[in-house]
């Protein structure tokens, strides 16, 4: 069953919190993963792989560099989930 | 050469989650060895079903994110190092003058094997990106260096069960030579995992007393049948005597010797003549400018293996001759098990506290002392008498590594 954009945001915030300790309510659509949330590339890869499991989606490695903001990730997942 | 003192201690061991708690437990004659309740014991039919598990879970001390990014060996190391650093009063100094010498015998074995399981079961994409920095043997030293802001060089000694002592010896020499002013030194191990247990069991190195784990580690006893694996870490803060005095730090004792020799005899068996071990003890005393009669206490390597314990006795006898009878010996692995790369570090902590308190902890499980090892090993806690006593702590490792530390009361 496809997840709504709101569900994806909430689920992604949980994955970010789990990996980095950042509060879930700090994970907002306009935030940049690196500049605002200070997430390094290793944590980003872990979050991406966990998001693939959580949302039944494939996020190719070459796509990860385009996921600048939380909104980029939420939109990619929402549009590409099985 | 500069004089070097101990100004901070830390430990997390099978007896307690801190240094003083571990020492108090040791003085009470307790055992930190218990039956393993993990499901992998039955699943893989592991032949040895007990070990010295850390008394306090590392994950209950660290933040979830720290725990997630550190192998258990690095988790133990960081906990012990932070305790030692706080105990030393968090010395303020130029980061370039602060260094780390922290050892492990095996490294991130949990991380490595979990990652291989993930690869086999779920494919390469499910191998955690943090796998390499978590499994590398310099991981514990690097984690401490990052946490404390050390830029004076972060190094790792790897010499099996002599690793902890070798790291502390390296730290001592760095400060002696003026290469650093403060060094956080010690060792950690987290190898209570089905593979290392099976591997040590395969070489018949481990005790098989599955029905009485608390009695399994029995150095010097006639019934000893192998060592008991332990986990945890020990850490010291070493600094120059002048620096410690200048900042008014409390001083536990002076470290006066640190020697490393090698047997070149056999990859696992100790030289039965104890020549290399004896040279390490003599050299540590030579560095101290001390004679054999100055030594009052020995924290022995004493792992509870049939051949290892007697080889160490031979080496001690070779060094001390008639003075051997005057030595007050402690075999603290009887209580903690054998922490491999962490062993020398927690035993350094115990040796330092023995000097500080002028008290040697009891050695438990010594019900029927091996007549071929007539050492003075008290079953009750015993006072040291000399205020300027020297104590040495021995560690020996597979590969023929011998590393001996010498400490003196101040």
Coordinates of C-alpha atoms in Angstrom, one line a residue:
Chain A
X1 CA 0.0 0.0 0.0
X2 CA 1.4 3.4 -1.0
X3 CA 2.3 5.8 1.8
X4 CA 1.1 9.4 1.7
X5 CA 3.6 12.2 1.7
X6 CA 2.8 12.9 5.3
X7 CA 3.4 9.3 6.3
X8 CA 6.7 9.3 4.4
X9 CA 7.9 12.5 6.2
X10 CA 7.0 11.0 9.6
X11 CA 8.7 7.7 8.8
X12 CA 11.8 9.4 7.4
X13 CA 12.0 11.6 10.5
X14 CA 12.0 8.4 12.6
X15 CA 14.8 6.9 10.6
X16 CA 16.8 10.2 10.9
X17 CA 16.2 10.2 14.6
X18 CA 17.2 6.6 15.0
X19 CA 20.5 7.1 13.1
X20 CA 21.5 10.5 14.4
X21 CA 19.5 11.4 17.5
X22 CA 18.1 14.5 15.8
X23 CA 14.5 15.2 17.1
X24 CA 11.8 14.1 14.7
X25 CA 10.1 17.5 14.7
X26 CA 13.4 19.1 13.4
X27 CA 13.1 17.0 10.2
X28 CA 11.0 19.4 8.1
X29 CA 10.4 19.5 4.4
X30 CA 12.6 22.5 3.6
X31 CA 15.6 21.4 5.7
X32 CA 18.8 20.4 4.0
X33 CA 20.3 17.1 5.2
X34 CA 23.8 18.4 5.3
X35 CA 23.6 22.1 5.9
X36 CA 20.7 22.2 8.3
X37 CA 20.6 18.7 9.9
X38 CA 24.4 18.1 9.8
X39 CA 24.0 14.6 8.5
X40 CA 27.2 13.1 7.1
X41 CA 27.4 10.9 4.0
X42 CA 27.8 7.7 6.0
X43 CA 24.7 8.4 8.0
X44 CA 22.9 9.4 4.8
X45 CA 23.6 6.1 3.2
X46 CA 22.3 4.2 6.3
X47 CA 19.1 6.3 6.3
X48 CA 18.7 5.6 2.6
X49 CA 19.0 1.9 2.9
X50 CA 16.7 1.8 5.9
X51 CA 14.2 4.0 3.9
X52 CA 14.3 1.4 1.1
X53 CA 13.2 -1.3 3.5
X54 CA 10.6 0.9 5.3
X55 CA 8.9 2.2 2.2
X56 CA 9.5 -0.6 -0.3
X57 CA 11.3 1.6 -2.7
X58 CA 14.6 1.5 -4.5
X59 CA 16.8 4.5 -4.2
X60 CA 19.8 4.2 -6.6
X61 CA 23.2 5.4 -5.4
X62 CA 23.3 8.0 -8.2
X63 CA 20.0 9.4 -7.0
X64 CA 21.2 10.0 -3.4
X65 CA 23.3 13.0 -4.4
X66 CA 20.1 14.7 -5.7
X67 CA 18.4 14.3 -2.3
X68 CA 19.5 17.7 -0.9
X69 CA 16.5 18.5 1.2
X70 CA 14.0 16.4 3.2
X71 CA 11.4 17.3 0.6
X72 CA 13.6 15.9 -2.2
X73 CA 13.7 12.5 -0.3
X74 CA 10.0 12.6 0.6
X75 CA 9.0 13.3 -3.0
X76 CA 11.3 10.7 -4.5
X77 CA 10.0 8.0 -2.1
X78 CA 6.4 9.0 -2.6
X79 CA 6.7 8.9 -6.4
X80 CA 8.7 5.7 -6.6
X81 CA 7.3 3.4 -4.0
X82 CA 5.9 0.0 -5.2
Chain B
X1 CA 64.1 11.7 30.9
X2 CA 61.0 13.0 32.4
X3 CA 59.2 11.2 35.3
X4 CA 55.7 10.0 34.5
X5 CA 52.8 9.6 36.9
X6 CA 49.3 8.1 36.9
X7 CA 46.6 10.8 37.5
X8 CA 43.4 9.0 36.4
X9 CA 42.0 5.5 36.2
X10 CA 38.9 4.1 34.6
X11 CA 37.5 0.6 33.9
X12 CA 34.5 -1.3 32.9
X13 CA 34.8 -5.0 33.8
X14 CA 32.9 -8.2 34.6
X15 CA 33.0 -7.0 38.2
X16 CA 31.6 -3.4 37.9
X17 CA 31.1 -0.6 35.4
X18 CA 33.9 1.6 36.9
X19 CA 37.4 1.3 38.3
X20 CA 36.8 1.7 42.0
X21 CA 33.7 -0.5 41.9
X22 CA 35.7 -3.2 40.2
X23 CA 38.4 -2.9 42.8
X24 CA 35.9 -3.1 45.7
X25 CA 34.4 -6.2 44.2
X26 CA 37.8 -7.7 43.8
X27 CA 38.6 -7.0 47.5
X28 CA 35.3 -8.8 48.4
X29 CA 36.6 -11.8 46.6
X30 CA 33.8 -11.9 44.0
X31 CA 33.6 -13.6 40.7
X32 CA 32.5 -11.8 37.5
X33 CA 32.0 -15.0 35.6
X34 CA 28.5 -16.2 34.7
X35 CA 26.6 -18.5 32.4
X36 CA 25.9 -17.1 28.9
X37 CA 22.1 -16.7 28.3
X38 CA 22.4 -15.7 24.7
X39 CA 20.5 -17.8 22.2
X40 CA 23.6 -18.4 20.0
X41 CA 25.1 -20.6 22.7
X42 CA 22.5 -23.3 22.1
X43 CA 22.0 -22.5 18.4
X44 CA 25.6 -23.2 17.6
X45 CA 26.2 -25.8 20.4
X46 CA 29.1 -23.7 21.7
X47 CA 31.2 -26.0 23.9
X48 CA 31.9 -23.3 26.5
X49 CA 28.8 -21.8 27.9
X50 CA 30.1 -19.1 30.3
X51 CA 32.3 -16.0 30.3
X52 CA 33.1 -12.8 32.2
X53 CA 30.5 -10.5 30.7
X54 CA 30.7 -6.7 31.4
X55 CA 28.7 -6.0 34.5
X56 CA 27.2 -2.8 33.1
X57 CA 25.9 -2.8 29.5
X58 CA 27.8 -0.3 27.4
X59 CA 24.5 0.7 25.7
X60 CA 23.2 1.8 29.1
X61 CA 26.0 4.3 29.5
X62 CA 26.5 5.7 25.9
X63 CA 23.9 7.6 23.8
X64 CA 22.1 5.4 21.2
X65 CA 24.0 7.1 18.4
X66 CA 27.4 6.5 20.0
X67 CA 26.5 2.9 20.5
X68 CA 25.3 2.6 17.0
X69 CA 28.6 3.9 15.5
X70 CA 31.0 2.1 17.7
X71 CA 31.9 -1.6 17.9
X72 CA 31.4 -3.0 21.5
X73 CA 35.2 -2.9 21.9
X74 CA 35.3 0.8 21.2
X75 CA 32.2 1.3 23.4
X76 CA 34.0 -0.2 26.4
X77 CA 37.2 1.8 25.6
X78 CA 35.3 5.1 25.5
X79 CA 33.5 4.4 28.8
X80 CA 36.8 3.6 30.6
X81 CA 38.7 6.5 29.0
X82 CA 36.0 9.0 29.9
X83 CA 36.1 7.8 33.5
X84 CA 39.9 8.1 33.6
X85 CA 39.8 11.5 32.1
X86 CA 37.2 12.8 34.6
X87 CA 39.1 11.1 37.4
X88 CA 42.2 13.1 36.3
X89 CA 40.3 16.3 36.5
X90 CA 40.1 16.8 32.7
X91 CA 43.5 18.3 32.3
X92 CA 43.6 21.4 30.1
X93 CA 46.5 21.3 27.5
X94 CA 47.3 22.0 23.9
X95 CA 45.6 19.3 21.8
X96 CA 49.0 18.7 20.1
X97 CA 50.4 17.6 23.5
X98 CA 47.6 15.1 24.2
X99 CA 48.0 11.6 22.8
X100 CA 46.3 8.2 23.0
X101 CA 47.8 4.7 23.2
X102 CA 44.9 2.3 23.3
X103 CA 45.0 -1.4 22.4
X104 CA 42.8 -4.3 21.5
X105 CA 43.8 -7.9 20.9
X106 CA 41.2 -8.8 18.3
X107 CA 39.4 -5.6 17.2
X108 CA 35.8 -5.3 16.0
X109 CA 34.9 -8.9 15.8
X110 CA 31.2 -8.4 16.3
X111 CA 31.1 -5.7 13.6
X112 CA 33.0 -7.8 11.1
X113 CA 30.9 -11.0 11.6
X114 CA 27.6 -9.2 11.7
X115 CA 28.5 -7.5 8.5
X116 CA 29.3 -10.8 6.9
X117 CA 26.0 -12.1 8.0
X118 CA 24.3 -9.1 6.5
X119 CA 26.1 -9.7 3.2
X120 CA 25.3 -13.4 3.0
X121 CA 21.6 -13.0 4.0
X122 CA 20.7 -9.6 2.5
X123 CA 23.4 -8.6 0.0
X124 CA 26.2 -6.0 -0.2
X125 CA 23.8 -3.0 0.0
X126 CA 22.8 -4.1 3.6
X127 CA 26.5 -3.9 4.8
X128 CA 26.6 -0.9 7.1
X129 CA 28.6 2.0 5.7
X130 CA 30.3 2.3 9.2
X131 CA 31.6 -1.3 9.0
X132 CA 35.2 -0.5 8.2
X133 CA 35.8 2.2 10.9
X134 CA 33.9 0.0 13.4
X135 CA 35.9 -3.2 12.8
X136 CA 39.4 -1.7 12.5
X137 CA 41.6 -2.4 15.6
X138 CA 42.5 1.2 15.9
X139 CA 38.8 2.0 16.4
X140 CA 38.9 2.2 20.2
X141 CA 42.0 4.5 20.2
X142 CA 40.4 6.7 17.4
X143 CA 37.1 7.0 19.3
X144 CA 38.9 8.1 22.4
X145 CA 41.1 10.5 20.5
X146 CA 38.0 12.1 18.8
X147 CA 36.1 12.4 22.2
X148 CA 39.0 14.1 24.0
X149 CA 40.4 16.1 21.1
X150 CA 43.8 14.4 21.1
X151 CA 46.1 15.6 18.3
X152 CA 49.4 14.4 19.6
X153 CA 49.2 11.0 17.9
X154 CA 46.6 8.2 18.4
X155 CA 48.2 4.8 18.3
X156 CA 47.2 1.2 18.8
X157 CA 49.4 -1.7 20.0
X158 CA 48.3 -5.1 18.8
X159 CA 50.0 -8.0 20.5
X160 CA 47.2 -10.3 21.6
X161 CA 47.0 -10.6 25.3
X162 CA 50.0 -8.3 25.9
X163 CA 48.4 -5.5 23.9
X164 CA 47.1 -3.5 26.9
X165 CA 50.5 -3.5 28.6
X166 CA 52.3 -2.7 25.4
X167 CA 50.1 0.3 24.8
X168 CA 50.7 1.6 28.4
X169 CA 54.4 1.1 28.0
X170 CA 54.4 3.0 24.7
X171 CA 52.5 5.9 26.4
X172 CA 55.0 5.9 29.3
X173 CA 57.9 6.2 26.9
X174 CA 56.3 9.0 24.9
X175 CA 55.9 11.2 27.9
X176 CA 59.4 10.2 29.2
X177 CA 60.9 11.4 25.9
X178 CA 58.8 14.6 25.8
X179 CA 56.8 13.6 22.8
X180 CA 53.5 14.2 24.6
X181 CA 52.5 15.7 28.0
X182 CA 49.4 13.7 28.7
X183 CA 48.5 10.3 27.2
X184 CA 45.3 8.3 27.7
X185 CA 46.4 4.6 27.6
X186 CA 44.9 1.2 28.0
X187 CA 43.1 -1.6 26.3
X188 CA 39.7 -3.0 25.5
X189 CA 38.2 -6.2 24.2
X190 CA 34.7 -7.4 23.3
X191 CA 35.1 -10.9 21.9
X192 CA 32.4 -12.8 23.8
X193 CA 31.1 -13.9 20.4
X194 CA 30.4 -17.5 19.2
X195 CA 33.4 -17.4 16.8
X196 CA 36.2 -16.4 19.1
X197 CA 34.8 -18.7 21.8
X198 CA 34.7 -21.6 19.4
X199 CA 38.2 -20.8 18.1
X200 CA 39.8 -20.6 21.6
X201 CA 37.8 -23.8 22.6
X202 CA 39.2 -25.5 19.5
X203 CA 42.7 -25.0 20.7
X204 CA 41.7 -26.2 24.2
X205 CA 42.6 -22.9 25.7
X206 CA 39.3 -22.4 27.6
X207 CA 38.1 -23.9 30.8
X208 CA 35.2 -26.3 30.3
X209 CA 33.6 -26.0 33.7
X210 CA 30.2 -25.2 32.3
X211 CA 28.5 -26.4 35.5
X212 CA 30.4 -24.0 37.8
X213 CA 31.4 -20.9 36.0
X214 CA 32.3 -18.9 39.1
X215 CA 34.9 -21.5 39.9
X216 CA 36.2 -21.9 36.4
X217 CA 39.0 -19.3 36.4
X218 CA 41.5 -20.7 39.0
X219 CA 45.1 -19.6 38.4
X220 CA 47.7 -21.7 40.2
X221 CA 45.1 -24.2 41.4
X222 CA 45.8 -27.9 40.6
X223 CA 42.4 -28.2 39.0
X224 CA 42.9 -25.3 36.5
X225 CA 41.8 -26.3 33.0
X226 CA 42.1 -23.2 30.9
X227 CA 41.2 -19.5 30.8
X228 CA 37.8 -17.8 30.9
X229 CA 37.1 -15.2 28.4
X230 CA 36.2 -11.7 29.7
X231 CA 35.3 -8.4 28.2
X232 CA 35.6 -4.7 29.1
X233 CA 38.3 -2.1 29.2
X234 CA 40.8 -0.3 31.4
X235 CA 42.2 3.1 31.0
X236 CA 44.9 5.3 32.6
X237 CA 45.7 9.0 32.3
X238 CA 49.5 9.3 32.3
X239 CA 51.3 12.6 32.5
X240 CA 54.6 14.1 33.3
X241 CA 55.3 14.5 37.0
X242 CA 56.1 18.2 36.5
X243 CA 52.8 18.8 34.7
X244 CA 50.8 16.9 37.2
X245 CA 52.3 18.9 40.1
X246 CA 51.9 22.2 38.2
X247 CA 48.2 21.7 37.9
X248 CA 47.8 20.2 41.4
X249 CA 46.5 16.9 40.2
X250 CA 46.0 13.9 42.5
X251 CA 48.7 11.4 41.8
X252 CA 48.1 7.6 42.3
X253 CA 51.6 6.5 41.7
X254 CA 54.6 6.7 39.4
X255 CA 55.0 4.5 36.4
X256 CA 58.7 3.6 36.3
X257 CA 59.1 0.8 33.7
X258 CA 57.5 -0.6 30.6
X259 CA 59.3 -3.3 28.7
X260 CA 58.4 -5.4 25.7
X261 CA 60.3 -8.5 24.7
X262 CA 59.5 -11.5 22.4
X263 CA 60.1 -15.2 22.8
X264 CA 60.6 -16.3 19.2
X265 CA 59.8 -19.8 20.5
X266 CA 56.3 -20.9 19.5
X267 CA 53.3 -19.0 18.1
X268 CA 51.1 -19.9 21.1
X269 CA 53.0 -21.9 23.7
X270 CA 55.1 -19.9 26.2
X271 CA 58.8 -20.6 26.4
X272 CA 59.0 -23.1 29.2
X273 CA 62.3 -21.6 30.4
X274 CA 60.5 -18.2 30.7
X275 CA 63.5 -16.4 29.2
X276 CA 61.7 -13.7 27.3
X277 CA 59.2 -13.0 30.1
X278 CA 62.1 -12.8 32.6
X279 CA 63.9 -10.3 30.3
X280 CA 60.8 -8.1 30.2
X281 CA 60.6 -8.1 34.0
X282 CA 64.3 -7.4 34.4
X283 CA 64.3 -4.6 31.8
X284 CA 61.2 -3.0 33.4
X285 CA 63.1 -2.9 36.7
X286 CA 66.2 -1.6 35.0
X287 CA 64.2 1.3 33.5
X288 CA 63.0 2.0 37.1
X289 CA 66.5 2.0 38.4
X290 CA 65.3 -0.6 40.9
X291 CA 66.6 -3.9 42.2
X292 CA 64.7 -7.1 42.5
X293 CA 64.4 -6.6 46.3
X294 CA 62.5 -3.4 45.7
X295 CA 59.5 -5.3 44.3
X296 CA 56.8 -6.2 46.8
X297 CA 53.8 -7.0 44.6
X298 CA 53.2 -8.7 41.3
X299 CA 50.0 -8.8 39.4
X300 CA 50.7 -11.9 37.5
X301 CA 49.5 -12.8 34.0
X302 CA 48.1 -16.0 35.5
X303 CA 45.4 -16.9 33.0
X304 CA 44.6 -20.3 34.6
X305 CA 46.0 -22.4 31.8
X306 CA 48.0 -25.5 32.8
X307 CA 51.2 -24.5 30.9
X308 CA 50.9 -20.7 31.0
X309 CA 50.8 -20.4 34.8
X310 CA 53.8 -22.7 35.4
X311 CA 55.9 -20.9 32.6
X312 CA 55.2 -17.6 34.3
X313 CA 56.3 -19.0 37.7
X314 CA 59.5 -20.2 36.1
X315 CA 60.1 -16.7 34.7
X316 CA 59.4 -15.1 38.1
X317 CA 61.7 -17.5 39.9
X318 CA 64.4 -16.8 37.3
X319 CA 64.2 -13.1 37.9
X320 CA 63.6 -12.9 41.7
X321 CA 65.4 -16.1 43.0
X322 CA 65.1 -16.2 46.8
X323 CA 63.2 -12.9 46.8
X324 CA 60.3 -14.8 45.1
X325 CA 59.1 -15.9 48.5
X326 CA 58.7 -12.3 49.6
X327 CA 56.5 -11.2 46.7
X328 CA 52.8 -10.8 47.3
X329 CA 51.2 -12.2 44.2
X330 CA 47.7 -11.5 42.8
X331 CA 46.1 -13.4 40.0
X332 CA 43.1 -11.2 39.4
X333 CA 41.9 -13.1 36.3
X334 CA 40.4 -15.5 38.9
X335 CA 37.7 -12.9 39.4
X336 CA 37.5 -11.1 36.1
X337 CA 38.4 -13.7 33.5
X338 CA 40.8 -12.9 30.8
X339 CA 40.1 -9.7 28.9
X340 CA 42.7 -10.4 26.2
X341 CA 43.7 -7.0 24.8
X342 CA 42.0 -5.3 27.8
X343 CA 43.7 -7.6 30.4
X344 CA 46.9 -5.6 31.0
X345 CA 44.9 -2.4 31.3
X346 CA 42.5 -3.5 34.0
X347 CA 45.3 -5.2 35.8
X348 CA 47.3 -2.0 35.7
X349 CA 44.3 -0.3 37.3
X350 CA 44.3 -3.1 40.0
X351 CA 48.1 -2.8 40.5
X352 CA 47.9 1.0 40.8
X353 CA 45.1 0.7 43.4
X354 CA 47.0 -2.0 45.3
X355 CA 49.9 0.5 45.7
X356 CA 47.7 3.4 46.4
X357 CA 45.8 1.5 49.2
X358 CA 48.8 -0.6 50.1
X359 CA 46.5 -3.6 49.8
X360 CA 46.7 -6.6 47.6
X361 CA 43.3 -8.2 46.6
X362 CA 42.6 -11.8 47.4
X363 CA 42.9 -14.4 44.7
X364 CA 39.8 -16.6 44.6
X365 CA 39.4 -20.3 43.6
X366 CA 42.8 -21.2 44.9
X367 CA 41.6 -24.3 46.8
X368 CA 44.5 -26.6 46.1
X369 CA 47.6 -24.7 45.0
X370 CA 49.7 -26.5 42.4
X371 CA 52.8 -27.7 44.4
X372 CA 54.9 -26.9 41.4
X373 CA 54.0 -23.2 41.7
X374 CA 55.0 -22.3 45.3
X375 CA 54.2 -18.6 45.1
X376 CA 52.8 -16.5 47.9
X377 CA 49.3 -15.9 46.6
X378 CA 47.0 -14.6 49.4
X379 CA 43.4 -15.9 49.6
X380 CA 42.5 -12.9 51.7
X381 CA 43.3 -9.2 51.2
X382 CA 46.8 -8.5 52.3
X383 CA 48.6 -5.3 53.4
X384 CA 51.8 -4.1 51.6
X385 CA 54.4 -2.8 54.1
X386 CA 56.9 -0.7 52.1
X387 CA 55.7 2.9 51.4
X388 CA 58.1 3.0 48.4
X389 CA 57.1 -0.4 47.1
X390 CA 57.5 -1.3 43.4
X391 CA 54.8 -3.4 41.9
X392 CA 55.0 -5.0 38.5
X393 CA 52.2 -6.3 36.2
X394 CA 52.8 -9.0 33.7
X395 CA 51.1 -9.7 30.4
X396 CA 52.0 -12.2 27.8
X397 CA 50.4 -12.9 24.4
X398 CA 50.1 -15.4 21.6
X399 CA 52.9 -14.6 19.2
X400 CA 55.5 -14.8 22.1
X401 CA 54.8 -11.2 23.2
X402 CA 55.9 -10.3 26.8
X403 CA 55.0 -6.9 28.2
X404 CA 55.7 -5.8 31.8
X405 CA 54.9 -2.6 33.6
X406 CA 56.5 -1.3 36.8
X407 CA 54.8 1.2 39.2
X408 CA 56.2 2.8 42.3
X409 CA 54.3 4.3 45.2
X410 CA 54.8 8.1 45.7

